[in-house]
Short mmCIF file of C-alpha atoms and ligand atoms in Angstrom, two decimals:
data_model
loop_
_atom_site.label_atom_id
_atom_site.label_comp_id
_atom_site.label_asym_id
_atom_site.label_seq_id
_atom_site.Cartn_x
_atom_site.Cartn_y
_atom_site.Cartn_z
CA MET Q 1 17.35 52.23 59.60
CA LYS Q 2 14.91 52.95 56.79
CA ASN Q 3 11.68 51.83 58.44
CA ILE Q 4 8.41 53.51 57.56
CA LEU Q 5 5.28 53.32 59.69
CA VAL Q 6 2.15 53.33 57.52
CA LEU Q 7 -1.10 54.36 59.19
CA ASN Q 8 -4.67 54.15 57.93
CA CYS Q 9 -7.04 55.78 60.42
CA GLY Q 10 -10.74 54.98 60.04
CA SER Q 11 -13.68 56.10 62.17
CA SER Q 12 -13.20 53.40 64.80
CA SER Q 13 -10.01 51.69 63.71
CA VAL Q 14 -6.33 52.26 62.97
CA LYS Q 15 -4.61 49.88 60.53
CA TYR Q 16 -0.83 49.92 60.60
CA GLU Q 17 2.20 48.39 58.95
CA LEU Q 18 5.86 48.88 59.74
CA LEU Q 19 7.93 48.28 56.61
CA ASN Q 20 11.63 48.18 55.95
CA ILE Q 21 12.16 50.10 52.75
CA LYS Q 22 15.41 48.40 51.73
CA SER Q 23 14.05 44.88 51.83
CA SER Q 24 10.38 45.79 51.23
CA SER Q 25 9.65 43.50 54.17
CA VAL Q 26 6.91 43.97 56.74
CA LEU Q 27 8.30 43.97 60.30
CA ALA Q 28 4.94 44.31 62.05
CA LYS Q 29 1.37 44.95 61.07
CA GLY Q 30 -2.12 44.86 62.46
CA LEU Q 31 -5.18 46.76 63.46
CA VAL Q 32 -6.63 48.52 66.47
CA GLU Q 33 -10.39 48.10 66.33
CA ARG Q 34 -13.22 49.49 68.43
CA VAL Q 35 -11.36 52.78 69.00
CA GLY Q 36 -13.54 54.83 71.36
CA MET Q 37 -14.54 51.77 73.40
CA GLU Q 38 -13.34 50.38 76.71
CA ASP Q 39 -12.70 46.99 75.18
CA ALA Q 40 -10.78 48.07 72.08
CA VAL Q 41 -8.57 45.37 70.59
CA LEU Q 42 -5.04 45.58 69.24
CA HIS Q 43 -4.18 42.87 66.73
CA TYR Q 44 -0.42 42.75 66.40
CA HIS Q 45 1.50 40.53 63.98
CA PHE Q 46 5.25 40.72 64.16
CA LEU Q 47 8.15 39.21 62.30
CA LYS Q 48 10.04 36.65 64.29
CA ASP Q 49 13.14 34.82 63.12
CA ASP Q 50 13.19 36.47 59.68
CA SER Q 51 10.35 34.53 58.15
CA ILE Q 52 7.73 33.52 60.68
CA TYR Q 53 5.07 35.89 61.91
CA ASP Q 54 3.75 35.59 65.43
CA ASP Q 55 0.62 37.34 66.55
CA ILE Q 56 -0.95 38.62 69.71
CA LYS Q 57 -4.22 40.25 70.66
CA LEU Q 58 -4.50 42.78 73.49
CA VAL Q 59 -7.64 44.37 74.89
CA ARG Q 60 -7.51 47.89 76.35
CA ASN Q 61 -9.54 51.02 76.92
CA ILE Q 62 -8.69 53.16 73.86
CA PRO Q 63 -10.75 56.36 73.85
CA THR Q 64 -9.19 58.09 70.82
CA HIS Q 65 -6.88 57.64 67.82
CA ARG Q 66 -4.09 59.17 69.89
CA GLU Q 67 -4.18 56.27 72.39
CA ALA Q 68 -4.49 53.78 69.54
CA ILE Q 69 -1.30 55.12 67.92
CA GLN Q 70 0.45 55.23 71.30
CA PHE Q 71 -0.51 51.58 71.78
CA ILE Q 72 0.92 50.69 68.35
CA ILE Q 73 4.17 52.54 69.12
CA ARG Q 74 4.53 50.78 72.48
CA SER Q 75 4.00 47.42 70.82
CA ILE Q 76 6.57 47.85 68.06
CA GLU Q 77 9.24 48.92 70.59
CA ASP Q 78 8.19 46.47 73.31
CA ASP Q 79 11.08 44.58 75.01
CA GLU Q 80 9.45 41.22 74.50
CA TYR Q 81 7.70 41.34 71.14
CA GLY Q 82 8.81 44.63 69.61
CA VAL Q 83 10.64 44.76 66.28
CA ILE Q 84 12.68 47.97 66.76
CA GLU Q 85 14.85 49.37 69.57
CA ASP Q 86 13.04 52.68 69.80
CA MET Q 87 11.41 55.35 67.64
CA ASN Q 88 14.81 56.45 66.30
CA ASP Q 89 14.56 53.35 64.14
CA ILE Q 90 11.63 54.90 62.33
CA TYR Q 91 12.46 57.12 59.38
CA GLY Q 92 9.02 58.56 58.76
CA ILE Q 93 5.28 58.05 58.87
CA GLY Q 94 3.04 57.64 55.84
CA HIS Q 95 -0.67 58.35 56.23
CA ARG Q 96 -3.39 57.14 53.93
CA VAL Q 97 -5.65 60.16 53.40
CA VAL Q 98 -8.83 59.66 51.38
CA HIS Q 99 -9.45 63.11 49.92
CA GLY Q 100 -6.91 65.52 48.51
CA GLY Q 101 -9.38 67.41 46.30
CA GLU Q 102 -8.13 68.84 43.02
CA LYS Q 103 -5.03 70.31 44.61
CA TYR Q 104 -3.07 67.18 45.44
CA THR Q 105 -1.95 65.27 42.39
CA ASP Q 106 0.73 63.41 44.31
CA SER Q 107 1.79 62.46 47.80
CA VAL Q 108 3.03 65.35 49.91
CA TYR Q 109 5.16 66.21 52.95
CA ILE Q 110 2.77 67.19 55.74
CA THR Q 111 2.90 70.84 56.76
CA LYS Q 112 0.43 73.16 58.44
CA GLU Q 113 -0.96 74.10 55.02
CA VAL Q 114 -1.48 70.44 54.06
CA LYS Q 115 -3.33 69.82 57.33
CA ASN Q 116 -5.57 72.83 56.68
CA ASP Q 117 -6.35 71.50 53.21
CA ILE Q 118 -7.19 68.03 54.57
CA LYS Q 119 -9.53 69.80 56.96
CA ASP Q 120 -11.06 71.86 54.15
CA TYR Q 121 -11.82 68.66 52.23
CA ILE Q 122 -13.77 67.15 55.16
CA PRO Q 123 -17.14 67.97 53.51
CA LEU Q 124 -16.03 65.84 50.54
CA ALA Q 125 -15.00 62.88 52.72
CA PRO Q 126 -16.77 63.29 56.07
CA LEU Q 127 -16.27 59.65 57.08
CA HIS Q 128 -12.54 59.59 56.44
CA ASN Q 129 -10.60 62.87 56.42
CA PRO Q 130 -11.40 63.84 60.06
CA HIS Q 131 -9.95 60.59 61.40
CA GLN Q 132 -6.89 60.75 59.18
CA LEU Q 133 -6.25 64.29 60.35
CA ALA Q 134 -6.62 63.08 63.94
CA GLY Q 135 -3.97 60.42 63.22
CA ILE Q 136 -1.57 63.03 61.81
CA GLU Q 137 -2.03 65.31 64.81
CA ALA Q 138 -1.59 62.42 67.25
CA CYS Q 139 1.75 61.53 65.61
CA GLU Q 140 2.89 65.16 65.79
CA GLU Q 141 2.28 65.03 69.51
CA LEU Q 142 3.62 61.55 70.23
CA ILE Q 143 6.67 61.52 67.93
CA PRO Q 144 7.24 65.20 67.12
CA ASP Q 145 10.57 64.83 65.35
CA HIS Q 146 9.37 62.37 62.75
CA PRO Q 147 8.49 63.59 59.25
CA GLN Q 148 5.04 62.69 57.98
CA VAL Q 149 3.71 62.25 54.44
CA ALA Q 150 0.11 62.17 53.19
CA VAL Q 151 -0.75 59.72 50.40
CA PHE Q 152 -4.15 60.55 48.91
CA ASP Q 153 -6.63 58.05 47.45
CA THR Q 154 -7.72 60.70 44.96
CA ALA Q 155 -4.25 61.82 43.79
CA PHE Q 156 -3.61 59.22 41.07
CA HIS Q 157 -6.86 60.13 39.31
CA GLN Q 158 -6.12 63.84 39.01
CA THR Q 159 -4.75 63.21 35.51
CA MET Q 160 -8.27 62.48 34.19
CA PRO Q 161 -9.24 64.82 31.34
CA GLU Q 162 -11.94 67.39 31.99
CA ALA Q 163 -14.43 65.58 29.75
CA ALA Q 164 -14.05 62.48 31.94
CA TYR Q 165 -14.31 64.13 35.34
CA MET Q 166 -17.07 66.68 34.76
CA TYR Q 167 -20.74 65.88 35.36
CA ALA Q 168 -23.37 67.48 33.14
CA PHE Q 169 -24.82 69.59 35.96
CA PRO Q 170 -25.07 73.38 35.69
CA TYR Q 171 -21.42 74.50 35.64
CA ASP Q 172 -22.05 76.56 38.77
CA MET Q 173 -22.25 73.37 40.84
CA TYR Q 174 -18.63 72.63 39.99
CA LYS Q 175 -17.55 76.16 40.83
CA LYS Q 176 -19.56 76.41 44.05
CA PHE Q 177 -19.25 72.92 45.51
CA GLY Q 178 -16.49 71.15 43.60
CA ILE Q 179 -19.00 68.72 42.07
CA ARG Q 180 -16.88 66.53 39.77
CA LYS Q 181 -15.50 63.03 39.61
CA TYR Q 182 -12.51 62.59 41.95
CA GLY Q 183 -12.12 58.81 41.95
CA PHE Q 184 -10.83 56.67 44.83
CA HIS Q 185 -8.64 53.57 45.41
CA GLY Q 186 -5.94 55.58 43.57
CA THR Q 187 -3.08 54.10 45.59
CA SER Q 188 -4.18 50.59 44.67
CA HIS Q 189 -4.70 51.36 40.97
CA LYS Q 190 -1.31 53.07 40.86
CA TYR Q 191 0.52 50.23 42.62
CA VAL Q 192 -1.17 47.51 40.57
CA SER Q 193 -0.61 49.24 37.21
CA GLN Q 194 3.06 49.87 38.01
CA ARG Q 195 3.56 46.33 39.27
CA THR Q 196 1.87 44.98 36.12
CA ALA Q 197 4.30 46.89 33.91
CA ALA Q 198 7.23 45.65 36.03
CA ILE Q 199 6.12 42.00 35.73
CA LEU Q 200 5.82 42.41 31.96
CA LYS Q 201 9.23 44.16 31.89
CA LYS Q 202 7.71 47.16 30.15
CA SER Q 203 7.45 50.82 30.94
CA PRO Q 204 3.98 51.93 32.15
CA GLU Q 205 4.35 54.62 29.43
CA ASP Q 206 3.92 51.95 26.76
CA LEU Q 207 0.81 50.26 28.12
CA LYS Q 208 -2.97 50.62 28.20
CA ILE Q 209 -4.12 48.85 31.35
CA ILE Q 210 -7.55 48.29 32.89
CA THR Q 211 -7.23 47.61 36.63
CA CYS Q 212 -10.21 46.03 38.44
CA HIS Q 213 -10.02 46.60 42.21
CA LEU Q 214 -12.75 44.29 43.48
CA GLY Q 215 -13.11 44.26 47.27
CA ASN Q 216 -15.97 45.32 49.55
CA GLY Q 217 -15.54 48.63 47.80
CA ALA Q 218 -14.89 48.14 44.09
CA SER Q 219 -13.66 50.34 41.27
CA ILE Q 220 -12.14 50.08 37.80
CA CYS Q 221 -9.51 52.35 36.33
CA ALA Q 222 -8.31 53.03 32.80
CA VAL Q 223 -4.55 53.62 32.96
CA LYS Q 224 -3.05 54.92 29.74
CA ASN Q 225 0.70 55.53 29.52
CA GLY Q 226 0.97 55.27 33.30
CA LYS Q 227 -1.79 57.81 34.00
CA SER Q 228 -5.36 57.39 35.18
CA VAL Q 229 -7.63 58.62 32.36
CA ASP Q 230 -10.92 57.47 33.88
CA THR Q 231 -12.22 55.57 36.88
CA SER Q 232 -15.59 54.23 37.95
CA MET Q 233 -15.97 55.88 41.38
CA GLY Q 234 -17.04 59.49 41.24
CA PHE Q 235 -17.68 62.47 43.49
CA THR Q 236 -18.01 59.84 46.24
CA PRO Q 237 -17.05 56.16 46.44
CA LEU Q 238 -20.68 55.20 45.74
CA ALA Q 239 -20.50 55.42 41.95
CA GLY Q 240 -19.56 52.83 39.37
CA LEU Q 241 -19.54 49.11 40.09
CA MET Q 242 -21.99 47.29 42.30
CA MET Q 243 -20.28 46.70 45.67
CA GLY Q 244 -20.74 44.80 48.93
CA THR Q 245 -23.42 47.17 50.22
CA ARG Q 246 -23.31 50.10 47.78
CA THR Q 247 -25.51 50.49 44.71
CA GLY Q 248 -22.89 51.71 42.26
CA ASP Q 249 -24.36 53.58 39.28
CA PHE Q 250 -28.12 54.11 39.10
CA ASP Q 251 -30.56 56.58 37.63
CA PRO Q 252 -30.51 59.41 40.23
CA ALA Q 253 -34.22 60.06 39.72
CA ILE Q 254 -34.87 56.69 41.42
CA LEU Q 255 -33.64 58.14 44.69
CA LEU Q 256 -36.06 61.08 44.49
CA TYR Q 257 -38.87 58.65 43.64
CA ILE Q 258 -38.18 56.25 46.54
CA MET Q 259 -37.58 59.10 49.02
CA ASN Q 260 -40.97 60.47 48.09
CA LYS Q 261 -42.80 57.12 48.15
CA GLU Q 262 -41.27 55.91 51.43
CA ALA Q 263 -40.94 59.35 53.04
CA LEU Q 264 -37.23 58.77 53.65
CA SER Q 265 -35.05 61.35 55.33
CA LEU Q 266 -31.69 62.28 53.79
CA SER Q 267 -29.93 60.10 56.30
CA GLU Q 268 -32.21 57.10 55.64
CA ALA Q 269 -31.74 57.48 51.90
CA ASN Q 270 -27.98 57.66 52.43
CA THR Q 271 -28.07 54.46 54.48
CA MET Q 272 -30.08 52.68 51.80
CA ILE Q 273 -27.71 53.44 48.93
CA ASN Q 274 -24.49 52.98 50.92
CA ARG Q 275 -25.27 50.21 53.40
CA HIS Q 276 -28.36 48.28 52.36
CA SER Q 277 -27.74 47.83 48.65
CA GLY Q 278 -25.19 46.07 46.43
CA LEU Q 279 -24.53 42.34 46.81
CA TYR Q 280 -26.25 42.43 50.18
CA GLY Q 281 -29.35 44.31 49.07
CA VAL Q 282 -29.96 42.29 45.92
CA SER Q 283 -29.16 38.81 47.28
CA GLY Q 284 -30.55 39.33 50.78
CA VAL Q 285 -27.75 36.95 51.83
CA SER Q 286 -24.61 38.89 52.71
CA ARG Q 287 -22.24 41.64 51.65
CA ASP Q 288 -19.48 39.03 51.55
CA PHE Q 289 -18.85 37.73 48.05
CA ARG Q 290 -17.83 34.28 49.32
CA GLU Q 291 -21.16 33.76 51.02
CA VAL Q 292 -23.14 35.09 48.07
CA ILE Q 293 -21.39 32.86 45.54
CA GLU Q 294 -21.78 29.84 47.81
CA LYS Q 295 -25.55 30.41 47.97
CA CYS Q 296 -25.50 30.88 44.22
CA HIS Q 297 -24.01 27.37 43.85
CA ASN Q 298 -26.86 26.05 46.02
CA GLY Q 299 -29.43 27.44 43.59
CA HIS Q 300 -30.33 30.63 45.49
CA LYS Q 301 -31.93 32.77 42.76
CA ARG Q 302 -31.26 36.23 44.18
CA ALA Q 303 -27.68 35.31 45.02
CA LYS Q 304 -27.22 34.28 41.39
CA LEU Q 305 -28.78 37.55 40.23
CA ALA Q 306 -26.41 39.51 42.49
CA VAL Q 307 -23.33 37.71 41.11
CA ASP Q 308 -24.57 38.15 37.52
CA MET Q 309 -25.14 41.87 38.09
CA PHE Q 310 -21.75 42.27 39.77
CA ALA Q 311 -19.96 40.64 36.80
CA TYR Q 312 -22.13 42.41 34.20
CA ARG Q 313 -21.11 45.83 35.45
CA ILE Q 314 -17.44 44.92 35.46
CA ARG Q 315 -17.76 43.79 31.83
CA HIS Q 316 -19.62 47.00 31.02
CA TYR Q 317 -16.75 49.14 32.31
CA ILE Q 318 -14.08 47.00 30.64
CA GLY Q 319 -15.79 47.66 27.29
CA ALA Q 320 -16.12 51.36 28.02
CA TYR Q 321 -12.50 51.78 29.08
CA ALA Q 322 -11.15 49.84 26.10
CA ALA Q 323 -13.17 52.25 23.95
CA ILE Q 324 -11.86 55.44 25.57
CA MET Q 325 -8.24 54.24 25.44
CA ASN Q 326 -8.54 53.03 21.84
CA GLY Q 327 -7.71 49.51 23.00
CA VAL Q 328 -6.30 47.68 25.96
CA ASP Q 329 -3.07 45.70 26.45
CA VAL Q 330 -3.63 44.29 29.92
CA LEU Q 331 -6.68 43.53 32.07
CA VAL Q 332 -5.78 43.15 35.75
CA PHE Q 333 -7.74 41.76 38.70
CA THR Q 334 -6.91 42.74 42.27
CA ALA Q 335 -8.24 43.09 45.89
CA GLY Q 336 -10.23 40.52 47.92
CA ILE Q 337 -12.55 39.28 45.17
CA GLY Q 338 -10.29 39.98 42.19
CA GLU Q 339 -7.34 38.19 43.77
CA ASN Q 340 -9.21 35.25 45.24
CA SER Q 341 -12.19 34.38 43.10
CA VAL Q 342 -11.03 32.26 40.18
CA GLU Q 343 -14.71 31.84 39.31
CA LEU Q 344 -15.50 35.57 39.12
CA ARG Q 345 -12.50 36.13 36.82
CA GLU Q 346 -13.82 33.37 34.57
CA ILE Q 347 -17.36 34.82 34.49
CA VAL Q 348 -16.06 38.31 33.68
CA CYS Q 349 -13.77 37.15 30.86
CA LYS Q 350 -16.31 34.82 29.22
CA ASP Q 351 -17.16 35.73 25.60
CA MET Q 352 -14.74 38.64 25.50
CA ASP Q 353 -12.70 37.18 22.64
CA TYR Q 354 -14.17 39.82 20.28
CA MET Q 355 -11.96 42.33 22.07
CA GLY Q 356 -8.97 40.02 22.39
CA ILE Q 357 -9.50 38.75 25.95
CA GLU Q 358 -8.90 35.00 26.12
CA LEU Q 359 -8.63 33.60 29.62
CA ASP Q 360 -6.77 30.31 30.10
CA LYS Q 361 -8.87 28.20 32.49
CA GLU Q 362 -5.93 26.14 33.80
CA LYS Q 363 -3.65 29.14 34.29
CA ASN Q 364 -6.46 30.97 36.07
CA GLU Q 365 -6.96 28.07 38.46
CA ALA Q 366 -3.25 27.54 38.99
CA CYS Q 367 -2.72 31.26 39.74
CA GLY Q 368 -5.31 31.23 42.53
CA ALA Q 369 -4.64 34.26 44.71
CA GLY Q 370 -1.06 34.64 43.47
CA GLU Q 371 0.56 36.96 40.97
CA GLY Q 372 0.65 35.99 37.32
CA ILE Q 373 -0.63 35.95 33.74
CA ILE Q 374 -3.88 34.03 33.37
CA SER Q 375 -4.66 34.56 29.66
CA SER Q 376 -3.83 32.05 26.91
CA ALA Q 377 -0.46 32.35 25.18
CA GLY Q 378 -2.01 33.86 22.04
CA SER Q 379 -4.46 36.21 23.78
CA PRO Q 380 -4.06 39.71 22.24
CA VAL Q 381 -4.93 41.20 25.65
CA ARG Q 382 -2.97 39.90 28.61
CA VAL Q 383 -5.14 39.05 31.62
CA MET Q 384 -3.39 39.11 34.99
CA CYS Q 385 -3.93 38.71 38.70
CA VAL Q 386 -1.80 41.16 40.69
CA PRO Q 387 -2.33 41.32 44.47
CA THR Q 388 -2.52 44.91 45.60
CA ASN Q 389 -0.15 46.35 48.19
CA GLU Q 390 -1.18 49.88 49.07
CA GLU Q 391 0.98 49.92 52.21
CA LEU Q 392 4.14 49.25 50.22
CA LEU Q 393 3.38 52.09 47.81
CA ILE Q 394 2.61 54.44 50.74
CA ALA Q 395 5.90 53.44 52.40
CA GLU Q 396 7.90 53.96 49.20
CA GLU Q 397 6.36 57.35 48.46
CA THR Q 398 6.84 58.44 52.09
CA HIS Q 399 10.50 57.47 51.92
CA ASN Q 400 11.08 59.19 48.55
CA ILE Q 401 9.41 62.43 49.63
CA ILE Q 402 11.40 62.62 52.86
CA GLU Q 403 14.64 61.93 50.93
CA SER Q 404 13.94 64.58 48.32
CA LYS Q 405 13.09 67.13 51.02
CA LYS Q 406 16.45 66.44 52.67
CA GLU Q 407 18.29 67.02 49.41
CA LYS Q 408 16.75 70.46 48.94
P1 ADP Y 1 -11.98 45.90 51.49
O1 ADP Y 1 -10.49 46.12 51.67
O2 ADP Y 1 -12.62 46.78 50.45
O3 ADP Y 1 -12.75 45.86 52.77
P2 ADP Y 1 -11.14 43.28 50.50
O4 ADP Y 1 -10.23 43.72 49.40
O5 ADP Y 1 -10.56 42.67 51.72
O6 ADP Y 1 -12.15 44.43 50.88
O7 ADP Y 1 -12.18 42.24 49.85
C1 ADP Y 1 -13.23 41.70 50.59
C2 ADP Y 1 -14.06 40.83 49.64
O8 ADP Y 1 -13.23 39.78 49.13
C3 ADP Y 1 -15.26 40.16 50.32
O9 ADP Y 1 -16.42 40.28 49.53
C4 ADP Y 1 -14.82 38.70 50.39
O10 ADP Y 1 -15.91 37.82 50.31
C5 ADP Y 1 -13.96 38.57 49.14
N1 ADP Y 1 -13.10 37.41 49.23
C6 ADP Y 1 -12.09 37.17 50.10
N2 ADP Y 1 -11.58 35.93 49.90
C7 ADP Y 1 -12.29 35.38 48.89
C8 ADP Y 1 -12.26 34.11 48.22
N3 ADP Y 1 -11.39 33.17 48.55
N4 ADP Y 1 -13.15 33.89 47.22
C9 ADP Y 1 -14.05 34.84 46.89
N5 ADP Y 1 -14.12 36.04 47.46
C10 ADP Y 1 -13.27 36.31 48.45
#
């Protein structure tokens, strides 16, 4: 059976999905949260009777990622609510790994060398790579015969030209510390751009697409002929758009100024730009876009400012990316805010007719959080909503890499 287990290990959580590759269906999915605590929780949704999902919640002491993964395995093969007989029904495991540096331009079969590299990139992604490595090692121990594949967030962006990824620091900084733009959310931008081409029955090779991944973390990508040529996140996922709690782009001298004025330590400054800024910092309301926009409707001035700034920066990048690609064929919205907020899509696309973006109000409303074209019939640029599905792409790449390894 061609089932792939997709794992996304965070600092205190493990997200998982078990997918059948033939039918692209999800057999079970969920999340273990509060890993490291005595009252960790497993949320488990499983497919029952072909179409209906049932869900359960179990509380346990889960000290490490190893126990979390063991808990997930036990659940999917459980006599009562499991969805497979045993682990022989699993073909392979796909891991989301945040940083693959400059070396990994694609997903890869996990070997000792790959694990060493993931470890070497820990300084570039200290909040993610250690936990993803822990997940890989736990699987090696728990299900040793199962092949594993790493799918990197940074891989899709490794096609950016040098002029796009270099920062104008002394060149030494690049050589010594790898200071350059890496970009993130690559799996989502890749999936969404490929899905967009498939919906339009075109080859990605023939399209210039701007994908807007707007969730708690947000980034935009310019995809020309199927390849990422620029993206808004940078050396870290702080750069680019304004986000739930992150600043996005700002004049770096501001940080030096505030650190000096407020006598902030490095760690306090880091907290300010990553956790106390963005929609939350400006509005003072919440990091959650739904709550901010609701306050905005009630006349809350700072909430309105936050929404205006959020949309302004998206428009700014759309203009920039149309310029660097010498035009754009499709503008795509995805992730929590992009998929769900009809209103945000309308604000972003307002007065963009000069560059051929003409949103159709009715189509936008009718599309809601679904998949479809939301521009007017005559709009030179197609505008679309395409829900992202990173897990499906991870499962497909895991399957393909295992297959091709077998053929060799
Ligand atoms: P991440 O995966 O980066 O944590 P998501 O892609 O789940 O984030 O997106 C979360 C964001 O989506 C939140 O800001 C949330 O308010 C927003 N969101 C979810 N549903 C809606 C909705 N119906 N309308 C507007 N925003 C929404």
